[in-house]
CSV table of C-alpha atoms in Angstrom, one decimal:
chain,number,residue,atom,x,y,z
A,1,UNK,CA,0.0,0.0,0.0
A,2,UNK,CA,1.3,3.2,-1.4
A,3,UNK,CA,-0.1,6.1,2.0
A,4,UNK,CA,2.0,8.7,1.3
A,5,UNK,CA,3.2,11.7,-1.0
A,6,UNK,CA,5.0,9.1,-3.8
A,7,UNK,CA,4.2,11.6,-6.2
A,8,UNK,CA,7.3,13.8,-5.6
A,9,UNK,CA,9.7,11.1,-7.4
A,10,UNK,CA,8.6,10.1,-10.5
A,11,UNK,CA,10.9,7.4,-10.0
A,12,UNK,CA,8.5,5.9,-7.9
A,13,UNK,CA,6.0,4.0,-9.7
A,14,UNK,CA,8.7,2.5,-12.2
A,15,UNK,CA,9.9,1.1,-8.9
A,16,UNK,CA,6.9,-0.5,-7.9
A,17,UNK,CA,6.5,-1.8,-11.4
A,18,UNK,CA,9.7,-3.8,-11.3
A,19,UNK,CA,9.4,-4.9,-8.0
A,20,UNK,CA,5.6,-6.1,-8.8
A,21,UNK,CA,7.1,-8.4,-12.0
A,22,UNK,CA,9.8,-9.8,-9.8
A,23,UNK,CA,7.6,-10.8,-7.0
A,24,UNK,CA,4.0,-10.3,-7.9
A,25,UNK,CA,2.3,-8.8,-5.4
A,26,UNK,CA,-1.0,-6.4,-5.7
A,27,UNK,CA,-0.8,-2.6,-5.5
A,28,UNK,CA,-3.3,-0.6,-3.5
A,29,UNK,CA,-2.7,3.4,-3.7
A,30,UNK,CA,-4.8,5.7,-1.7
A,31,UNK,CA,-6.1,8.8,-3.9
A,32,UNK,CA,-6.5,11.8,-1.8
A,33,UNK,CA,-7.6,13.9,-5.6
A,34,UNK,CA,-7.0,14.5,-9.0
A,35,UNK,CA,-7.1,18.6,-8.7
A,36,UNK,CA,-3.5,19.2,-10.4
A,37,UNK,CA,-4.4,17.4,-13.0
A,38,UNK,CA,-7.7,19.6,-13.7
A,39,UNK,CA,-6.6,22.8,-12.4
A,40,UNK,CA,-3.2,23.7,-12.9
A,41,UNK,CA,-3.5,27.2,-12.4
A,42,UNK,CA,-4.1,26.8,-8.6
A,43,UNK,CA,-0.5,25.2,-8.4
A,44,UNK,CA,3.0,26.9,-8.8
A,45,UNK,CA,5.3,25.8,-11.7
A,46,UNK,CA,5.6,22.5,-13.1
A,47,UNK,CA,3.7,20.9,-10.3
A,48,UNK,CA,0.6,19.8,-12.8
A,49,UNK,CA,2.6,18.5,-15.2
A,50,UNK,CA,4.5,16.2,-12.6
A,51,UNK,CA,1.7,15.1,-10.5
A,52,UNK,CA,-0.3,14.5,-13.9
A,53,UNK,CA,3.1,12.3,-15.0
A,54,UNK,CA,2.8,10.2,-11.4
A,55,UNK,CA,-0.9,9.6,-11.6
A,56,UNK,CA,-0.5,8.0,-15.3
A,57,UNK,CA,1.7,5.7,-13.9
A,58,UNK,CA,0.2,4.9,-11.2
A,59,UNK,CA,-2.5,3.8,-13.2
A,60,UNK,CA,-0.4,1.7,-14.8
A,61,UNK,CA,0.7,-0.1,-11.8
A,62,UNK,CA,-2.4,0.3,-9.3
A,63,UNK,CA,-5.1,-2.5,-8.5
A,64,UNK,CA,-6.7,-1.1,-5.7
A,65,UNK,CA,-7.3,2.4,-6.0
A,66,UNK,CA,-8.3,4.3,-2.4
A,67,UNK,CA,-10.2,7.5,-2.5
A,68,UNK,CA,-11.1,9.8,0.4
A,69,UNK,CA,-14.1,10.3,-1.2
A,70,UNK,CA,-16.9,9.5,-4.0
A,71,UNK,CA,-16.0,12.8,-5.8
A,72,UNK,CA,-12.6,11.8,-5.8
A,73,UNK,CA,-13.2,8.4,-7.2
A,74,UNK,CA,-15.0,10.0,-9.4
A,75,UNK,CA,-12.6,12.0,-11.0
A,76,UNK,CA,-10.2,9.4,-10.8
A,77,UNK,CA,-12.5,8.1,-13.1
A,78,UNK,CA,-12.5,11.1,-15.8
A,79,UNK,CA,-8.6,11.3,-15.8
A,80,UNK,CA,-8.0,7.8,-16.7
A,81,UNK,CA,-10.6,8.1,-19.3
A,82,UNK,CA,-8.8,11.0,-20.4
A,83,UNK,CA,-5.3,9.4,-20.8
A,84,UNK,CA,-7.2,6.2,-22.6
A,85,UNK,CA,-6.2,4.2,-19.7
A,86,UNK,CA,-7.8,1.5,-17.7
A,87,UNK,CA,-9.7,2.6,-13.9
A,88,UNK,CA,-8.5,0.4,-11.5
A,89,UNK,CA,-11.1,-1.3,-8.9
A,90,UNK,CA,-11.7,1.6,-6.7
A,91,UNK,CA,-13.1,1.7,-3.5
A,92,UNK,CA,-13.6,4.8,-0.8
A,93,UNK,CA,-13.2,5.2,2.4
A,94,UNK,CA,-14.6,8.1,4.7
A,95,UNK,CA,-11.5,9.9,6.8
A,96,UNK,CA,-11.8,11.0,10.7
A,97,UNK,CA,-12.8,14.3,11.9
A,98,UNK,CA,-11.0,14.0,15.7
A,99,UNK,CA,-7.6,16.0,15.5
A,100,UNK,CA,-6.4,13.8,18.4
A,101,UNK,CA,-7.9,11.5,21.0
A,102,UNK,CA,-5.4,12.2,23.8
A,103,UNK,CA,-4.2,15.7,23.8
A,104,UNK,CA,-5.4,18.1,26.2
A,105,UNK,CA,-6.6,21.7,24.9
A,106,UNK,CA,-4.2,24.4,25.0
A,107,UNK,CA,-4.7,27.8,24.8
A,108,UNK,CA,-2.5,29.6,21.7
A,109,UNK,CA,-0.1,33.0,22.7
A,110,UNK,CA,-1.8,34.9,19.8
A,111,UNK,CA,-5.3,34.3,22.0
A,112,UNK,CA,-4.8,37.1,24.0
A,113,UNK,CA,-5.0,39.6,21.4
A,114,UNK,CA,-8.4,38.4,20.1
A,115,UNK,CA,-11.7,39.7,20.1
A,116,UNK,CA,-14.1,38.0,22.9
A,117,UNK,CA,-15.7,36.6,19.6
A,118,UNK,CA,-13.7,35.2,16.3
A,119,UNK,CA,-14.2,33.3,13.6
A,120,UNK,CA,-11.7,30.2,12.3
A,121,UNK,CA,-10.6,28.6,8.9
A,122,UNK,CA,-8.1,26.0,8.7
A,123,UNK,CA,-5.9,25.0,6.0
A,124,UNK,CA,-2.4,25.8,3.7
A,125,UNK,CA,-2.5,29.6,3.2
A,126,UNK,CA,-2.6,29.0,-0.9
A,127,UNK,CA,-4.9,30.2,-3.8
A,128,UNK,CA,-6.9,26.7,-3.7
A,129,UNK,CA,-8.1,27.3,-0.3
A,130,UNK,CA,-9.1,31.0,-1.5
A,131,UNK,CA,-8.7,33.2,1.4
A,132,UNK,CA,-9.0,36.2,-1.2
A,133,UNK,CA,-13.2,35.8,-0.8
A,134,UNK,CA,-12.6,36.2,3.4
A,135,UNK,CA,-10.0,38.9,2.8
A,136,UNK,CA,-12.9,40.6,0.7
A,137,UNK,CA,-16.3,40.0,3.0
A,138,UNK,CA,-13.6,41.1,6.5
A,139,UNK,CA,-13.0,44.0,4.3
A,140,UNK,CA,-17.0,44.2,3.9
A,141,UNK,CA,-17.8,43.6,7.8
A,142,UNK,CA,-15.0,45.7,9.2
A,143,UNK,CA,-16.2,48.8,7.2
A,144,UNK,CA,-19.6,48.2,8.5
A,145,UNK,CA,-19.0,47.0,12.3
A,146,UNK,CA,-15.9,48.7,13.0
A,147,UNK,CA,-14.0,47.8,16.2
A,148,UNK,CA,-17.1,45.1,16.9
A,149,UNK,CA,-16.1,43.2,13.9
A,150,UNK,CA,-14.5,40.2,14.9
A,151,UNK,CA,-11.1,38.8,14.1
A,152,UNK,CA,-10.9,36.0,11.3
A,153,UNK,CA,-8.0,33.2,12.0
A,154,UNK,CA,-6.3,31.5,9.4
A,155,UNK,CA,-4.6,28.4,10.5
A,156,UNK,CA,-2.2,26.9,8.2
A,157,UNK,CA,1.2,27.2,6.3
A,158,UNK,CA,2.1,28.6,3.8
A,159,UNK,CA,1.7,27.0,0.5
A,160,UNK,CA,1.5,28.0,-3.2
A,161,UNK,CA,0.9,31.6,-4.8
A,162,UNK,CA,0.1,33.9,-1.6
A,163,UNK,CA,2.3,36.5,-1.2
A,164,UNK,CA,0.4,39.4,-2.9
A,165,UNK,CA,-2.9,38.5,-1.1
A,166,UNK,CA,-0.9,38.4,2.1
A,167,UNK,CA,0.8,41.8,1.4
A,168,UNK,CA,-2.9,43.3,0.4
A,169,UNK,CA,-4.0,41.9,4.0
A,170,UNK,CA,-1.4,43.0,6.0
A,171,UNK,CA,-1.3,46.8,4.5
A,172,UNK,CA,-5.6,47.2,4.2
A,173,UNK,CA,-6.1,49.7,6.9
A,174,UNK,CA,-9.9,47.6,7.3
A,175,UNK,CA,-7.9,44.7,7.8
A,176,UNK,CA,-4.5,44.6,9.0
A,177,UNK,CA,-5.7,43.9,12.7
A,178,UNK,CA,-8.4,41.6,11.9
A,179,UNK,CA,-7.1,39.1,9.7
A,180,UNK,CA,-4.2,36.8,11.3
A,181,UNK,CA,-2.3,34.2,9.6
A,182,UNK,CA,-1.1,31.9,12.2
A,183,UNK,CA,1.4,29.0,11.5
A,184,UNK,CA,2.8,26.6,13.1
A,185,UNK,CA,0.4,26.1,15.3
A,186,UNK,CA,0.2,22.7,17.5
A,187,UNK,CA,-2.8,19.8,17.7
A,188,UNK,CA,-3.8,21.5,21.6
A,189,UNK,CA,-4.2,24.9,20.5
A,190,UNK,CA,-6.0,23.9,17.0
A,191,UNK,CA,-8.3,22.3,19.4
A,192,UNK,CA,-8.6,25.5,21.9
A,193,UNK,CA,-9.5,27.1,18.6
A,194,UNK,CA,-12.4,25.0,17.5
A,195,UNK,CA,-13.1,25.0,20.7
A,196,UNK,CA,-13.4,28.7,21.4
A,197,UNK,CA,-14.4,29.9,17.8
A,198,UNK,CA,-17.7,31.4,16.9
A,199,UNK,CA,-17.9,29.1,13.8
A,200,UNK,CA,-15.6,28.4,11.2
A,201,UNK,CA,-15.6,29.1,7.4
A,202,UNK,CA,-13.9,26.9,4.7
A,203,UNK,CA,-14.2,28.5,1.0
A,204,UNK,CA,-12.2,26.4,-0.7
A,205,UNK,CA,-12.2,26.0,-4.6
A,206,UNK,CA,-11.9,22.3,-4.8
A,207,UNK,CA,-10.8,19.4,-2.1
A,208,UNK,CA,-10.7,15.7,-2.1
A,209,UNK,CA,-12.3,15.7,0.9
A,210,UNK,CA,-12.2,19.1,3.1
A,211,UNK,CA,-10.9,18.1,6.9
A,212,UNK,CA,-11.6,21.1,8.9
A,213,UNK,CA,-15.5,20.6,8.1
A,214,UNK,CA,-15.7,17.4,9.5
A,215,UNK,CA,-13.4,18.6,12.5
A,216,UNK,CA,-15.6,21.8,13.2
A,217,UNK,CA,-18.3,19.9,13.4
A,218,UNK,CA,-16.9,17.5,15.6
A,219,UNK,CA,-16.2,20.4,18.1
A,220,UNK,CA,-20.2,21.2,17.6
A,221,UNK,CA,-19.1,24.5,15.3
A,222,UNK,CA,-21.4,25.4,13.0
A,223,UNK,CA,-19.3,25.7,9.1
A,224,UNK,CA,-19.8,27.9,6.2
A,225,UNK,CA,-18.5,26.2,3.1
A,226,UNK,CA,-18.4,26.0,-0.4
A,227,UNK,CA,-20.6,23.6,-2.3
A,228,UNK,CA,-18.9,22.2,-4.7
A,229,UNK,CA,-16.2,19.1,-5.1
A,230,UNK,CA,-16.7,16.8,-2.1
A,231,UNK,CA,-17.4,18.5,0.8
A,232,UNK,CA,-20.7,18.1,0.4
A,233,UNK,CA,-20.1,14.4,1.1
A,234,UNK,CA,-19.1,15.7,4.5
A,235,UNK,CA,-22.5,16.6,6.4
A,236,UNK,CA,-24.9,17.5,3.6
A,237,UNK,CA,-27.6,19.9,4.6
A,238,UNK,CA,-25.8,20.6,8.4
A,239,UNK,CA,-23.0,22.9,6.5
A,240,UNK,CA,-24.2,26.6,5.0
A,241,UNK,CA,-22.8,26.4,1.4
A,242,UNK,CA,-21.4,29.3,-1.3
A,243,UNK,CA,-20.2,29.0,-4.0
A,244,UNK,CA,-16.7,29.9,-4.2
A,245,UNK,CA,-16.7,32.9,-6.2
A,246,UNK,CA,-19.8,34.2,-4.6
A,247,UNK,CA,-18.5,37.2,-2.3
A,248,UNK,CA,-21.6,38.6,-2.0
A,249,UNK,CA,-23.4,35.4,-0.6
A,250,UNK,CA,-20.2,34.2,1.7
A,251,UNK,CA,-20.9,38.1,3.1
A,252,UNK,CA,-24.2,37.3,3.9
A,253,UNK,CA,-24.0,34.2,5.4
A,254,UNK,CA,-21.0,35.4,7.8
A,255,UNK,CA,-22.6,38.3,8.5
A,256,UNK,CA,-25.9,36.5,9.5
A,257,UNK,CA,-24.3,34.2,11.9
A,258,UNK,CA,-22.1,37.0,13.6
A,259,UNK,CA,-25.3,38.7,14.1
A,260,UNK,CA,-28.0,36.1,15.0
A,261,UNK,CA,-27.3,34.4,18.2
A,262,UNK,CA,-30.4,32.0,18.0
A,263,UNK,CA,-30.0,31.1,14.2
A,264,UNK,CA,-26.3,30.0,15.2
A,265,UNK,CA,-27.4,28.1,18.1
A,266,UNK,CA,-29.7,26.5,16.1
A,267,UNK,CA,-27.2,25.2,13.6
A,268,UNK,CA,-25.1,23.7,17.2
A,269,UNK,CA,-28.5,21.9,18.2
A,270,UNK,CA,-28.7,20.2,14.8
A,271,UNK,CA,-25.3,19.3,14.7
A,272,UNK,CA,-25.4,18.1,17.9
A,273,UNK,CA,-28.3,16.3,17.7
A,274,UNK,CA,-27.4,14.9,14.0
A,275,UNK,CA,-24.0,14.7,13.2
A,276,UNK,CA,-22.0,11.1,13.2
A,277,UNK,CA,-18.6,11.9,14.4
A,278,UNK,CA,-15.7,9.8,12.3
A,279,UNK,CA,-13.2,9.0,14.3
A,280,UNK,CA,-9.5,8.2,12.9
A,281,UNK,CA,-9.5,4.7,14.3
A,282,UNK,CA,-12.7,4.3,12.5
A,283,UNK,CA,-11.1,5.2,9.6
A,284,UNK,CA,-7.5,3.1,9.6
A,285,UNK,CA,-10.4,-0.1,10.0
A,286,UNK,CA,-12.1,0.8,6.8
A,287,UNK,CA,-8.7,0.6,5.4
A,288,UNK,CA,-7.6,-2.8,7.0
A,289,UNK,CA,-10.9,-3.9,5.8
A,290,UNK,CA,-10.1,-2.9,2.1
A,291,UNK,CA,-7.2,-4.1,2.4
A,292,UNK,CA,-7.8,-7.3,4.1
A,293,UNK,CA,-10.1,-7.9,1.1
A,294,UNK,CA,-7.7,-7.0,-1.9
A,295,UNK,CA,-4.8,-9.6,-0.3
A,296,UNK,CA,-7.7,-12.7,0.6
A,297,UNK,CA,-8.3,-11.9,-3.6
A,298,UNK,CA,-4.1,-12.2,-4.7
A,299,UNK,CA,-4.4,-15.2,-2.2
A,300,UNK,CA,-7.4,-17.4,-3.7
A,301,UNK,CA,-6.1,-20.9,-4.7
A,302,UNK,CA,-5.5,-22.7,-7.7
A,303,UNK,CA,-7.1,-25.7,-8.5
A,304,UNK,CA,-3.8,-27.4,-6.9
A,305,UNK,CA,-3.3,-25.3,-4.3
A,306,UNK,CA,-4.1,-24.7,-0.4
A,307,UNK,CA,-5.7,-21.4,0.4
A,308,UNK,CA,-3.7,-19.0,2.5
A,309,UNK,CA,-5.1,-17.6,5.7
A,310,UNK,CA,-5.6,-13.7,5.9
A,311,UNK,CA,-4.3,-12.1,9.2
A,312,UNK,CA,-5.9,-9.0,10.3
């Protein structure tokens, strides 16, 4: 099985392709999404055309493909059609949404300097995840609510093609102290942060899957999200959706729940009453399962041989 980022050496699936003649064993590759391949222009330089290379052969050596979602498996799908190649047998599995079962809350530094009331998003600080549409409705909501407007925190490193936005942030006189780009910041305080948020707001262009909805909704935080890709997968009608070029409707929907203290509790009484929590564990046994499953089919006898027990 094939779990991690194998896509930054090409080198990679020849590998498995040699070793697979020699010795014959099944592949299983877990898909976490196909955006590179269908939107370059959210990546820096060359990373398309690489990730697109690793994907072809990995089709080329995968029997099991894993995806992290239906929309993922889906477009798994469409980009071997595209490249006239065969779809492997796919199967999906449904990630956690608990950042840790063990660690204790921490309260972050950077708390202090917060508004009693702020809002959260979570993710790499790149154009995909589209902070430019918060950067515009905080522009929006500190022009109209002044010193009550509250903070927005961005959790997450810093990825691909962000340095102008973050300039634009930091030098806005509406925004300077109410946006803040946090890094590095540790499992305890992202849970302090759920936690102690108001809500959280994803409005990301495209995901394989979309953690932080699942996890603010684990922490009973109500999410404003965009509809398209798979998050819908993630909680259907218990997340508000946009669409991600919408500023005008991500405005309203922020500015609704900042203002209406029984329309947001309402939204944390249906997700506490309704949403199934996915815990990692849960998870890794969906995998085993899958997995379990593709080795009993390498295994299955000949007509002259024994068949070979599967250990869990």
């Amino acid at each position: 099985m094939s779990a991690g980022a194998s896509w930054t050496s090409l080198e990679t699936p020849r590998l498995i392709a040699d070793l697979k003649a020699r010795h014959g064993f099944e592949v299983a590759q877990i898909i976490y999404d196909c955006i590179p391949t269908f939107m370059p222009q959210l990546w820096g330089p060359g990373f398309s055309g690489h990730f697109t290379a690793w994907l072809a052969d990995m089709l080329h050596v995968c029997d099991h493909a894993i995806a992290i979602s239906e929309k993922t498996a889906e477009d798994l799908r469409l980009f071997a059609q595209k490249v006239h190649l065969p779809s492997p047998r796919t199967s999906v599995i449904r990630l956690g949404d608990n950042i840790s079962q063990r660690t204790v809350t921490a309260k972050p530094k950077f708390a202090d300097a917060l508004n009693d009331s702020f809002v959260l998003t979570v993710g790499t600080i790149e154009a995909r995840k589209n902070h430019r549409i918060l950067y515009q409705v905080w522009r929006k909501l500190s022009a109209e609510l002044g010193e009550e407007c509250p903070s927005l925190v961005c959790v997450g490193s810093p990825g691909f093609l962000t340095g102008e936005l973050e300039y634009e942030i930091f030098n806005d006189p509406l925004t300077f102290d109410k946006i803040k780009f946090v890094h590095g910041v540790s499992d305890a305080e992202l849970l302090w942060l759920y936690d102690n948020c108001r809500f959280t707001v994803y409005p990301s262009i495209y995901e394989g899957w979309g953690l932080p909805v699942g996890e603010s909704l684990r922490h009973g935080r109500h999410c404003i999200a965009t509809d398209n890709s798979s998050i819908p997968e993630i909680a259907g009608d218990l997340v508000d959706y946009f669409d991600p070029h919408d500023t005008q409707r991500c405005y309203e929907l922020v500015r609704a729940y900042l203002l209406d203290n029984e329309l947001l509790r309402h939204r944390e009484q249906r997700i506490q009453d309704e949403y199934e929590i996915t815990t990692w564990t849960e998870c890794a046994d969906q995998l085993l399962q899958l997995l379990v499953g593709t080795t009993a089919k390498s295994q299955e006898p000949s007509r002259n041989q024994t068949a070979v027990p599967v250990a869990a």
